[in-house]
XYZ file of C-alpha atoms in Angstrom:
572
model
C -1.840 -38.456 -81.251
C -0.136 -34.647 -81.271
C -1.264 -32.736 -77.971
C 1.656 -29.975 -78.048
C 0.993 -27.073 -80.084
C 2.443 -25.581 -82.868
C 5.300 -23.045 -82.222
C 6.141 -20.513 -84.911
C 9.712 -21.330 -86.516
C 12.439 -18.818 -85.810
C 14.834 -17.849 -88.258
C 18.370 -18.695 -87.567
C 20.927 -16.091 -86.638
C 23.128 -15.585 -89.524
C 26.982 -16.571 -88.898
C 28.189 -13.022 -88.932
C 25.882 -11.399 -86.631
C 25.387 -12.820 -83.750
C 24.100 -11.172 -80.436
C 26.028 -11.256 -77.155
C 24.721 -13.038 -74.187
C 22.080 -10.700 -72.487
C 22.572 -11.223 -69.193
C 18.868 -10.281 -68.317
C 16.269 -11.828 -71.187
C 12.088 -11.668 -70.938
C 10.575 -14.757 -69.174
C 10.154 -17.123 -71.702
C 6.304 -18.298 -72.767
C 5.748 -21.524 -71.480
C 6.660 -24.314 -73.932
C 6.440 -27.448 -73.914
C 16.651 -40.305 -74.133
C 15.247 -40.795 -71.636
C 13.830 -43.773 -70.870
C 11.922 -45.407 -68.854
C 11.021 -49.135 -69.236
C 9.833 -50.274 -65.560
C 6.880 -52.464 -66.434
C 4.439 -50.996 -63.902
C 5.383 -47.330 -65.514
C 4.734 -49.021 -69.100
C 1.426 -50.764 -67.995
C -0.035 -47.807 -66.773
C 0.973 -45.237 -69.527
C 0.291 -48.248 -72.014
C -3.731 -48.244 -70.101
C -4.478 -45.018 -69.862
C -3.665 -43.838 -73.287
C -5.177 -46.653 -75.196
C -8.596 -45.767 -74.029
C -7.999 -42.807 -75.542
C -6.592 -43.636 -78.451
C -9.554 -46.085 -79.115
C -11.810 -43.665 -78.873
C -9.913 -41.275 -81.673
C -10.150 -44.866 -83.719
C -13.724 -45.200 -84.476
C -13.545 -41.364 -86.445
C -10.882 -43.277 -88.551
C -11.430 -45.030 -91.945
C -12.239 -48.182 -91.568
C -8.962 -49.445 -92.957
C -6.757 -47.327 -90.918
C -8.778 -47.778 -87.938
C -7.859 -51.468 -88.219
C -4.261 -50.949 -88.945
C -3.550 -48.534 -85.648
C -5.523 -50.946 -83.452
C -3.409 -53.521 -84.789
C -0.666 -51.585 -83.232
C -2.344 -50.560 -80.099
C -2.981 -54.251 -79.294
C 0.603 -54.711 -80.140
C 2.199 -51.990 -77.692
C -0.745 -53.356 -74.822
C 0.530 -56.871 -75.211
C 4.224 -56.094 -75.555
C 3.679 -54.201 -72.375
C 1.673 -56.576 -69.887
C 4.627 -59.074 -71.314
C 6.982 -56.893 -70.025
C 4.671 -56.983 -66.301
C 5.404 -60.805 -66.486
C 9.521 -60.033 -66.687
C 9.767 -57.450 -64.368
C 8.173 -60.099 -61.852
C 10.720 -62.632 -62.382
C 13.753 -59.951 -62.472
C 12.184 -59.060 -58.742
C 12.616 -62.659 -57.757
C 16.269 -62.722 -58.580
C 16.777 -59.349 -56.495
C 15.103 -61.263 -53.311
C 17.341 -64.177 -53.999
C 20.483 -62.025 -53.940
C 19.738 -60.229 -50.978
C 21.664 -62.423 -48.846
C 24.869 -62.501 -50.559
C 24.217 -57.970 -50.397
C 23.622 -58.405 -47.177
C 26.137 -60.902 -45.788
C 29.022 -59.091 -48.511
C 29.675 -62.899 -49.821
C 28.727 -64.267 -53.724
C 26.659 -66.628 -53.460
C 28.840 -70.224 -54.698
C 26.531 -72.613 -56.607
C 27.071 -76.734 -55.324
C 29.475 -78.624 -57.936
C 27.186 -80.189 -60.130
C 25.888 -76.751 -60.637
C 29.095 -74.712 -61.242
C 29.967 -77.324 -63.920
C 26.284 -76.701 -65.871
C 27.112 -72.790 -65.830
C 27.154 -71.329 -69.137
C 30.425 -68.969 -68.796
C 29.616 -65.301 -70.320
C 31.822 -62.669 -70.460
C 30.476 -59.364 -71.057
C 32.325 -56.390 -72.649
C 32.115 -53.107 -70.774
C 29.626 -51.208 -68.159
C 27.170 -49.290 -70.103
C 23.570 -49.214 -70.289
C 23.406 -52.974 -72.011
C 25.950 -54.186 -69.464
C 24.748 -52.592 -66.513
C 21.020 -54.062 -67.560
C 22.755 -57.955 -67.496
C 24.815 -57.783 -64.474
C 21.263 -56.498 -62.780
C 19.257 -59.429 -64.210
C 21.643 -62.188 -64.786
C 20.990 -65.335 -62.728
C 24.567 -66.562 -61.474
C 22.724 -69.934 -60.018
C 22.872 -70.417 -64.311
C 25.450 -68.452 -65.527
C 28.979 -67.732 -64.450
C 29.211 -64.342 -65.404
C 32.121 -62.255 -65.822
C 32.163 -58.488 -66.661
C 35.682 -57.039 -68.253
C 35.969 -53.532 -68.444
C 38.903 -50.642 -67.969
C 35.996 -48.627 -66.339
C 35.133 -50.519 -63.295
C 31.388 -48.079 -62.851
C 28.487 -47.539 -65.103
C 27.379 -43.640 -65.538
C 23.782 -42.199 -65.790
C 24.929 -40.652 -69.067
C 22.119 -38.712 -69.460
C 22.892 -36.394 -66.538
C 26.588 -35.972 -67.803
C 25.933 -32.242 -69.183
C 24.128 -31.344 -65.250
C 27.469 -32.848 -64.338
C 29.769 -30.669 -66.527
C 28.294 -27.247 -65.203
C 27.437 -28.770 -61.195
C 24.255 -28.958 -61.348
C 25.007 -32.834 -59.716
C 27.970 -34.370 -58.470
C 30.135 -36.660 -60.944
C 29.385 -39.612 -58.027
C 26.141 -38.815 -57.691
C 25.672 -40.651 -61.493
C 27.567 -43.528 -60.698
C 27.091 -46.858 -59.707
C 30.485 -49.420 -58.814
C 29.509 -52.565 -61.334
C 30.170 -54.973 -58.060
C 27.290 -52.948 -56.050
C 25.127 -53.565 -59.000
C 25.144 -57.293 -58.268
C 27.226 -59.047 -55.479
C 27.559 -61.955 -56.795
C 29.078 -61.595 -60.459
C 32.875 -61.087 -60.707
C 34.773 -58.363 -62.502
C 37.732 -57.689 -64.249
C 39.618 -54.566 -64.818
C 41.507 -54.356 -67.750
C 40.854 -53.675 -71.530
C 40.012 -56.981 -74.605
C 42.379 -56.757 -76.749
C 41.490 -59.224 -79.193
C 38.823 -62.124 -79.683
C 39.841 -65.471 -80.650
C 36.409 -66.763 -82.096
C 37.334 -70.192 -82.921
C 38.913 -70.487 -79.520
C 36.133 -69.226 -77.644
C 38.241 -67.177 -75.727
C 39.718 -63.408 -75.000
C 42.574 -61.950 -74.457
C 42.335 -58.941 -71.771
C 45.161 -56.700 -70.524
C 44.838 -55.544 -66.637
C 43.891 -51.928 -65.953
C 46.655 -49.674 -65.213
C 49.013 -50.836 -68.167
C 51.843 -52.355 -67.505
C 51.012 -53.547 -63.706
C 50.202 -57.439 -65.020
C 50.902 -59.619 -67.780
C 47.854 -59.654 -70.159
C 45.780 -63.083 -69.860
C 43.429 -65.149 -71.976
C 39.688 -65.747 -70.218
C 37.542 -68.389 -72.105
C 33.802 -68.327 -72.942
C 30.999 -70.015 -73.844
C 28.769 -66.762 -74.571
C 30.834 -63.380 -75.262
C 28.584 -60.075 -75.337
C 29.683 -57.038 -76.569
C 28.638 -53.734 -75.191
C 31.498 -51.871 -75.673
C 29.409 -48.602 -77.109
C 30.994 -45.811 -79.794
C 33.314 -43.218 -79.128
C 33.465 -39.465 -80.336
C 34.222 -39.327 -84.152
C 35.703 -36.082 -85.278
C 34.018 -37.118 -88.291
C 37.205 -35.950 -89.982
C 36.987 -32.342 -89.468
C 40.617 -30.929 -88.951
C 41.629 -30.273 -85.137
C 38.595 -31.552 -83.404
C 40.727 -34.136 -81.826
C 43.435 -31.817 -80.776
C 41.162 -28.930 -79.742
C 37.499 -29.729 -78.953
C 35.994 -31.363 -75.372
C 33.720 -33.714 -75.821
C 30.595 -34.896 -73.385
C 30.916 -38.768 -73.043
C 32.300 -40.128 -69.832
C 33.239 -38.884 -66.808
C 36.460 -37.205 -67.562
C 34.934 -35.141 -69.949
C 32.299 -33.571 -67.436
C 35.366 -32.994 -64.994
C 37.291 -31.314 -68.256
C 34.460 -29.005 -68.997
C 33.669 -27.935 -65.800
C 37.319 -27.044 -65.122
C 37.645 -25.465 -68.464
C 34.883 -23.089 -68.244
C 35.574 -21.942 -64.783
C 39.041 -21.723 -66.080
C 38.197 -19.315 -68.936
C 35.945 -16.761 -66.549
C 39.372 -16.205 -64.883
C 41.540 -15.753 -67.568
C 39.127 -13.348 -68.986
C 38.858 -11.273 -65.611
C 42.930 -10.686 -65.562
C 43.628 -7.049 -65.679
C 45.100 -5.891 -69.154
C 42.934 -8.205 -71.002
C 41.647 -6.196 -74.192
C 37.651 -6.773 -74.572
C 38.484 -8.494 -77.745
C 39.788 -10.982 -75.984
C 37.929 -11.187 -73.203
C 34.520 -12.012 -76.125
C 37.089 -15.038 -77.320
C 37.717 -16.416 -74.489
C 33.614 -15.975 -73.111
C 32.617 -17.446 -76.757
C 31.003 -21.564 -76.141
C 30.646 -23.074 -79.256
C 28.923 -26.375 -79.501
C 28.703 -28.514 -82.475
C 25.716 -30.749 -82.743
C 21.867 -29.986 -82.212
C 20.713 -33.557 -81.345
C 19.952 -34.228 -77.204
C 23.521 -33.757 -75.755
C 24.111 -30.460 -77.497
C 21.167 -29.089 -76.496
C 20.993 -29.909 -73.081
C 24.579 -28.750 -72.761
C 23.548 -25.526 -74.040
C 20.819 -25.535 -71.231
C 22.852 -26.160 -68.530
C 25.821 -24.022 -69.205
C 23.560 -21.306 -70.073
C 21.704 -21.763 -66.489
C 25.376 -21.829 -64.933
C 26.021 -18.311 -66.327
C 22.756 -16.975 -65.857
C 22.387 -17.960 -62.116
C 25.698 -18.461 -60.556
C 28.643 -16.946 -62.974
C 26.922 -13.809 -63.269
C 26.761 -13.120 -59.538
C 31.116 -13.420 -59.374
C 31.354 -11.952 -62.859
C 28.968 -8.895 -63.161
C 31.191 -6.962 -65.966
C 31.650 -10.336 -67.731
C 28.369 -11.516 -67.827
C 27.318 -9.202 -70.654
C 29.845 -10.517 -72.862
C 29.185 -14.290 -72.941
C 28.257 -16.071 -76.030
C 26.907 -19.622 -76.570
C 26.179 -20.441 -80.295
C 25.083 -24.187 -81.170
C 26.101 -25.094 -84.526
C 24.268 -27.894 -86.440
C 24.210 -29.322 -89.836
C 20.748 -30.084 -89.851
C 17.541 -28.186 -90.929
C 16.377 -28.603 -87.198
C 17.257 -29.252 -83.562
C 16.527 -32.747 -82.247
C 16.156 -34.497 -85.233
C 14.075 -37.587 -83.283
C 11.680 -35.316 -81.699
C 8.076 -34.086 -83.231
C 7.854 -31.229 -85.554
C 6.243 -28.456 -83.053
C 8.824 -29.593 -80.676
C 11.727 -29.116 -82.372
C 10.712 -25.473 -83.270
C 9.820 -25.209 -79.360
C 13.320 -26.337 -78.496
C 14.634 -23.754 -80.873
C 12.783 -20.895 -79.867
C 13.580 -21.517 -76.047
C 17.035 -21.534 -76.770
C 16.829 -18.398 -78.807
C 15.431 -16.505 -76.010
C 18.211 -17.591 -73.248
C 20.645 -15.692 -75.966
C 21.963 -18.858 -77.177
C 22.523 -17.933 -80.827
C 21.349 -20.905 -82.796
C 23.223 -21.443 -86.193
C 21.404 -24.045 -88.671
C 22.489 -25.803 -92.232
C 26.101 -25.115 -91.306
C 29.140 -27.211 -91.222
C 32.607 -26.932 -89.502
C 35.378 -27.441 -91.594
C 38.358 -26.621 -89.611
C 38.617 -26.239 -85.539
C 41.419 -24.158 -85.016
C 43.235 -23.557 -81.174
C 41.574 -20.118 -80.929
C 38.706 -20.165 -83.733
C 36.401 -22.809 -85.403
C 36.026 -21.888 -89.378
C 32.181 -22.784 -90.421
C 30.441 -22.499 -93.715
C 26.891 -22.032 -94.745
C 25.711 -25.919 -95.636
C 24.509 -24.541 -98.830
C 26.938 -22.397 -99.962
C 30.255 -24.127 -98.539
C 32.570 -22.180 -100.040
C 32.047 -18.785 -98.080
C 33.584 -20.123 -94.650
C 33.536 -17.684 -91.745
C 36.038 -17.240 -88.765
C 34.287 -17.504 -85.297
C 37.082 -16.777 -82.406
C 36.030 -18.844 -79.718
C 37.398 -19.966 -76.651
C 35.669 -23.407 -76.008
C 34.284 -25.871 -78.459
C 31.591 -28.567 -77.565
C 32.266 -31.250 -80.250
C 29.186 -33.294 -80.032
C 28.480 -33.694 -83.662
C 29.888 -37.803 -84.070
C 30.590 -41.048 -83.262
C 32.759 -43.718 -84.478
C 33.169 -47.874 -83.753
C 36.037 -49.402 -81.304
C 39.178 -50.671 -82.128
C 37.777 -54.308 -81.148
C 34.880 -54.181 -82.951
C 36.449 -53.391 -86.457
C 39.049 -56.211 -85.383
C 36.053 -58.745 -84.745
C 34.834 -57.539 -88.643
C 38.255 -58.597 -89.701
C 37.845 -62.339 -87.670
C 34.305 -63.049 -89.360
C 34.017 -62.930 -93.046
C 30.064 -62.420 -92.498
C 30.453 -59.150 -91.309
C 32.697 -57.793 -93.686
C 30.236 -59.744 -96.122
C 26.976 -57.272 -94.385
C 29.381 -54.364 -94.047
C 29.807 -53.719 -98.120
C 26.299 -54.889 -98.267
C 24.134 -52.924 -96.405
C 26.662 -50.053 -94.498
C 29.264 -48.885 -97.623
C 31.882 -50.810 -96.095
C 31.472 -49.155 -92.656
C 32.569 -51.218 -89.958
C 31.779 -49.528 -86.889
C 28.605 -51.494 -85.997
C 28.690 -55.388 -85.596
C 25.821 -56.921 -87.491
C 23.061 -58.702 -85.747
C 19.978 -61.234 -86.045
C 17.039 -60.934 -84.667
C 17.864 -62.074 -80.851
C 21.344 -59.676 -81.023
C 23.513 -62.798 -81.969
C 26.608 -61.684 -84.240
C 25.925 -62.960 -87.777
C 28.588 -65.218 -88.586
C 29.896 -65.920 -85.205
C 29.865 -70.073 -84.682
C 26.782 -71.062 -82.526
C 25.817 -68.167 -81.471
C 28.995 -67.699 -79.144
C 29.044 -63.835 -80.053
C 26.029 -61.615 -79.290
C 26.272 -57.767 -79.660
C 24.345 -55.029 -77.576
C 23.946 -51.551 -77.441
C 25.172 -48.730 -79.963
C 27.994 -51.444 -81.327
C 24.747 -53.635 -82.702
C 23.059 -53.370 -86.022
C 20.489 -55.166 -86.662
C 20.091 -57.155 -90.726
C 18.037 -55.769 -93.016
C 15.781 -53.742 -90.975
C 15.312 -49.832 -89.341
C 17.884 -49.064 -87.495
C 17.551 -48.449 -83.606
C 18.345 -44.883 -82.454
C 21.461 -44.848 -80.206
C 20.271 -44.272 -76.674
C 20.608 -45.454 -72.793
C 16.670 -46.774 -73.787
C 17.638 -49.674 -76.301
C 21.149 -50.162 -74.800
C 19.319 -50.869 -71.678
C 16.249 -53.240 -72.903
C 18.803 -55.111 -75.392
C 20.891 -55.924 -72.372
C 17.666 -56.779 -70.001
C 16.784 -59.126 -73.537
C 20.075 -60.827 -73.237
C 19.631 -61.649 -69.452
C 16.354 -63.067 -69.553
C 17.620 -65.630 -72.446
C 20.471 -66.704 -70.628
C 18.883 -67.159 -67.317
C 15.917 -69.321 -69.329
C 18.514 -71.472 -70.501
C 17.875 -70.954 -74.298
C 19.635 -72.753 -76.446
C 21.499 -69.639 -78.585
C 23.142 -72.849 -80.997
C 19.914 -73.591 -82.127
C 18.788 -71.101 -85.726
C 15.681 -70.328 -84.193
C 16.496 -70.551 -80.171
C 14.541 -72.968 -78.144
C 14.343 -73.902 -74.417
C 17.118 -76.750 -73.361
C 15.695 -79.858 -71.744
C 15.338 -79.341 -68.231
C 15.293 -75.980 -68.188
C 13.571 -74.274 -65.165
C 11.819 -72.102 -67.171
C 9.753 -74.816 -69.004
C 6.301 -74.835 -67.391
C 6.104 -70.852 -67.171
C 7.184 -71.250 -70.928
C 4.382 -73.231 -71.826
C 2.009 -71.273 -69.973
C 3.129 -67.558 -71.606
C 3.752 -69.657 -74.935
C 7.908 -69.205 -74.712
C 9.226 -72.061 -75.639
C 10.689 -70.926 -78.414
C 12.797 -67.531 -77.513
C 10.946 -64.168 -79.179
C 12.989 -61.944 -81.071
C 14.099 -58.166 -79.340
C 11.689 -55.714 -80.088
C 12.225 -52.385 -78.948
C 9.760 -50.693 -76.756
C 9.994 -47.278 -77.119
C 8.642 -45.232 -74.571
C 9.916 -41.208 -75.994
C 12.304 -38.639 -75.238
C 13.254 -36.074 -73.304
C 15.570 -33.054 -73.556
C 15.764 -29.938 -70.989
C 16.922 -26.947 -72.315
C 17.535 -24.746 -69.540
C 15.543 -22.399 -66.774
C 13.522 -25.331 -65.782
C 11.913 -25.799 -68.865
C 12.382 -28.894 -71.503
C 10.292 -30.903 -74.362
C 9.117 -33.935 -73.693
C 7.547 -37.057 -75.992
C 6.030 -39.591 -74.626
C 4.368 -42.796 -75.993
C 4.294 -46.793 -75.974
C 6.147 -48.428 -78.969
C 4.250 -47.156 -82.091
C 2.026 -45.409 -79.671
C 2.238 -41.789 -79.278
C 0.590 -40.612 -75.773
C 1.634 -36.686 -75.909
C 3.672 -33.936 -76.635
C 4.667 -31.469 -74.044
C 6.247 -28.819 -73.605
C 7.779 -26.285 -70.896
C 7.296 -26.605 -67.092
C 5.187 -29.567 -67.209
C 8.213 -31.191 -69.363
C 10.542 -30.336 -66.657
C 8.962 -31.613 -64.060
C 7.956 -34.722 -66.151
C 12.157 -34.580 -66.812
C 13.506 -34.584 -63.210
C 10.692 -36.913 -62.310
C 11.915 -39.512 -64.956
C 15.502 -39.169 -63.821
C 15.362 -39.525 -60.475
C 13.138 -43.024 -61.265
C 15.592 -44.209 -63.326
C 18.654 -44.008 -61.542
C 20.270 -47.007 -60.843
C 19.663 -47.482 -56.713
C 18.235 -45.773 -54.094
C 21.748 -44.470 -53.149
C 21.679 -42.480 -56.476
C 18.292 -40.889 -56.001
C 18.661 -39.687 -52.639
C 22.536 -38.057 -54.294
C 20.666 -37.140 -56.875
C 17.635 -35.509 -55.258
C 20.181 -33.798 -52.872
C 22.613 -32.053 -55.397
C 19.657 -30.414 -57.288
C 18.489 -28.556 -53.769
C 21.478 -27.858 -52.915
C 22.097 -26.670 -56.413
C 19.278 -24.764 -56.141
C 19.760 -22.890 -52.162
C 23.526 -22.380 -52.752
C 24.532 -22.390 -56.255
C 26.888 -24.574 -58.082
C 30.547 -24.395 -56.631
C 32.627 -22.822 -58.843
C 36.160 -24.526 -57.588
C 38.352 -25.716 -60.263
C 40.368 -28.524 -58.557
């Protein structure tokens, strides 16, 4: 079900004649990642659109009708199923409230601690966030091992890059996220699978000798990294938008280039290179980048740099045919448009081939060999990823992977391949299980690479580990005296169900409180929207989702105070 409406397309701005940044532009029409997965959000969306959605069903051929019921009843049952987990997560949290309270883990008796199935999990992203929040240490002697001792709300990064929120505002320590699991700081360098164990060197380098830490279960959530996608100088002279460091780099940077471009003697020339954002890569973090550095100009640079203003530029360069490749049709021509009449000079079908220190050469997609100069003096490389070290090392260690690698991804290693409950094919026993963007599943659709699966995969995980599955076993089954047994039988368990993704839409904002929003239940679309009612719907979503109360009330605060006094435009 569509309920957005159709937005004319816009034509493109050709490469070599682009319009400077208006400072003033006409109020926009109103137009029309995130995730949510709370089961009480997903039961009630999951309700009131399927009444609807029945309804639509009986003006369907007969055939058809049956086949999206099928898929209603699906979604409906996947959801209340959900209900059911969120219950017993909710249980563990009342558990661990003494050991929160008190500041002391909570130490299982000795017959327990030597029953513990010992997991070490790679890294504090959305997947490993999602265990250390669900895992049950009463079961499990969990360890998490990660240079990066905090998880990040990565979807707020670009509000973080321009100060639209505080870089601590998105953060959460991995130790405040449960009490009683322990951490590690430091960096796996290797995996000895027949072993069962890793080797890890402490975080700074150099300050301890590197150690080995055995396992029973090893996850690995250890995410991508920016690919340059081997485009010369991207590595040397692009910023990219991934972690924290980067948000602190391109807040500095821009501030940075206001100020060289307000020095006295500076020829205008110059001061249009220096004012000139490029950013390459139309998918959600380009274009919410876009959106937030253009509201940074428009409401706060523009006051301290009234001769300047005029001569800004932001031009978002993609390869595609259309912005936000995952979104609906009339919303990516909605996204498109709105960006268009910020003065953000959308450039379409058009590849970089060389990032130079002081200009980015592109070329028409379709015509490659007339490339075009564009002096710039910031580029936004958000156009790539690529696999970890560790995880092309781990392909190396199991000849199964290599095996799916030439099979089914040309050789490319920068996924690990996985069955249907996220074990690593290959890996003895199931010892190995993969999460988040590092995970491929065999033979079947790829999932898109977002906080959303990263963060059901690793709440997946959690709840088999805690239910004492047996992950030897080809199709996993309950282990005798599990606890989990009799509520098993009664929700027809016993036998573990493979991850399915739940997919509840996307968002995007795109700048001057407006954004596109999509919004459905696995193959269940509720709406399309568009605009103010997006934005709201936008904030609304992120300030559920963050991680604790802690971060909502940050949160809540930086955007009014955003909003009375302006960003701060200190470069420290």
């Amino acid at each position: 079900m569509n309920l957005g409406f159709a937005v004319p397309r816009v034509q493109h701005s050709p490469a070599t004649s682009w319009p400077a940044y208006r400072s003033h532009v006409p109020d926009a029409h109103p137009t029309g990642p995130v995730s949510a997965h709370g089961a009480g959000a997903i039961l009630v969306t999951v309700l009131s659109v399927g009444a609807r959605q029945l309804q639509k069903l009986r003006s369907l051929p007969r055939r058809c009708s049956k086949t999206h019921r099928k898929a209603l009843t699906d979604d409906v049952s996947q959801a209340i199923d959900e209900v059911g987990n969120t219950f017993e997560d909710a249980l563990l949290h009342v558990a661990r409230l003494p050991a929160w309270l008190s500041g002391q883990s909570q130490t299982p008796d000795a017959s327990a601690e030597e029953s513990r199935t010992r997991v070490v999990v790679l890294g504090t992203g959305w997947a490993a966030h999602a265990i250390a929040k669900i895992i049950d240490v009463s079961k499990v002697d969990v360890t998490v091992v990660s240079p990066r001792n905090y998880f990040i709300f990565t979807p707020m990064l670009a509000a973080a890059s321009v100060g639209t929120v505080e870089y601590r505002s998105i953060l959460e320590h991995i130790r405040s996220s449960n009490p009683t699991i322990e951490y590690c700081q430091g960096t796996c360098k290797s995996v000895d699978v027949e072993a069962k164990q890793i080797s890890v060197q402490p975080m700074p380098e150099g300050s301890e000798q590197d150690f080995n830490l055995p396992y029973d279960v090893l996850v690995v959530a250890v995410g991508l990294r920016p690919s340059s996608l081997g485009v010369p100088g991207v590595d040397e002279h692009c910023l990219f938008l991934k972690n924290i460091d980067d948000a602190r780099r391109l807040r500095k940077r821009v501030t940075l280039n206001f100020e060289a471009a307000d020095l006295p003697g500076k020829s205008d020339e110059e001061r249009r290179r220096l004012l000139t954002f490029a950013v390459v890569g139309g998918g959600p973090t380009g274009c919410e980048f876009c959106g937030e550095l253009s509201d940074f100009v428009r409401n706060d640079l523009r006051r301290f740099y009234p001769k300047l203003a005029p001569l800004v530029r932001i031009i978002l360069i993609h390869r595609g045919k259309t912005l936000l490749p995952d979104f609906g049709e009339s919303l990516q021509q909605a996204a498109q448009e709105f960006l268009e009449t910020q003065g953000i000079e959308v450039v379409l079908e058009t590849t970089v081939d060389e990032v130079g220190k002081q200009q980015v050469l592109i070329a028409d997609k379709n015509h490659g060999s007339d490339q075009k100069a564009l002096p710039c003096g910031l580029v936004v490389w958000a156009a790539g990823q690529i696999g970890q070290d560790l995880v092309r090392d781990l392909h190396k260690a199991i000849p199964r992977q290599e095996e799916l690698a030439a099979s089914e991804a040309r050789g490319n290693d920068s996924q690990l391949f996985v069955d249907a409950w996220l074990r690593v094919c290959g890996a003895p026993s199931g010892s190995i299980l993969a999460l988040g963007d590092c995970a491929r599943p065999v033979g079947e659709v790829r999932f898109p690479n977002t906080a959303q699966v990263a963060a059901q995969q690793g709440a997946f995980v959690a709840r088999l580990l805690n239910r004492q599955y047996d992950l030897a076993q080809p199709h996993p089954v309950l282990k005798e005296g599990s606890a989990f047994l009799p509520m098993a039988q009664f929700r027809g368990q016993t036998e573990a169900v493979p991850f399915r993704f739940l997919d509840l839409g996307r968002l995007a904002y795109l700048g001057q409180s407006q954004a596109v929003a999509e919004l459905g239940v696995g193959e269940t679309t509720m709406s399309q929207s568009k605009g103010l009612a997006a934005f709201v719907l936008w904030r609304s979503v992120y300030i559920v989702k963050q991680v604790s109360f802690r971060n909502r009330v940050l949160v809540l605060f930086d955007w009014i105070k955003s909003r009375i006094f302006g960003r701060d435009l200190t470069r420290i």
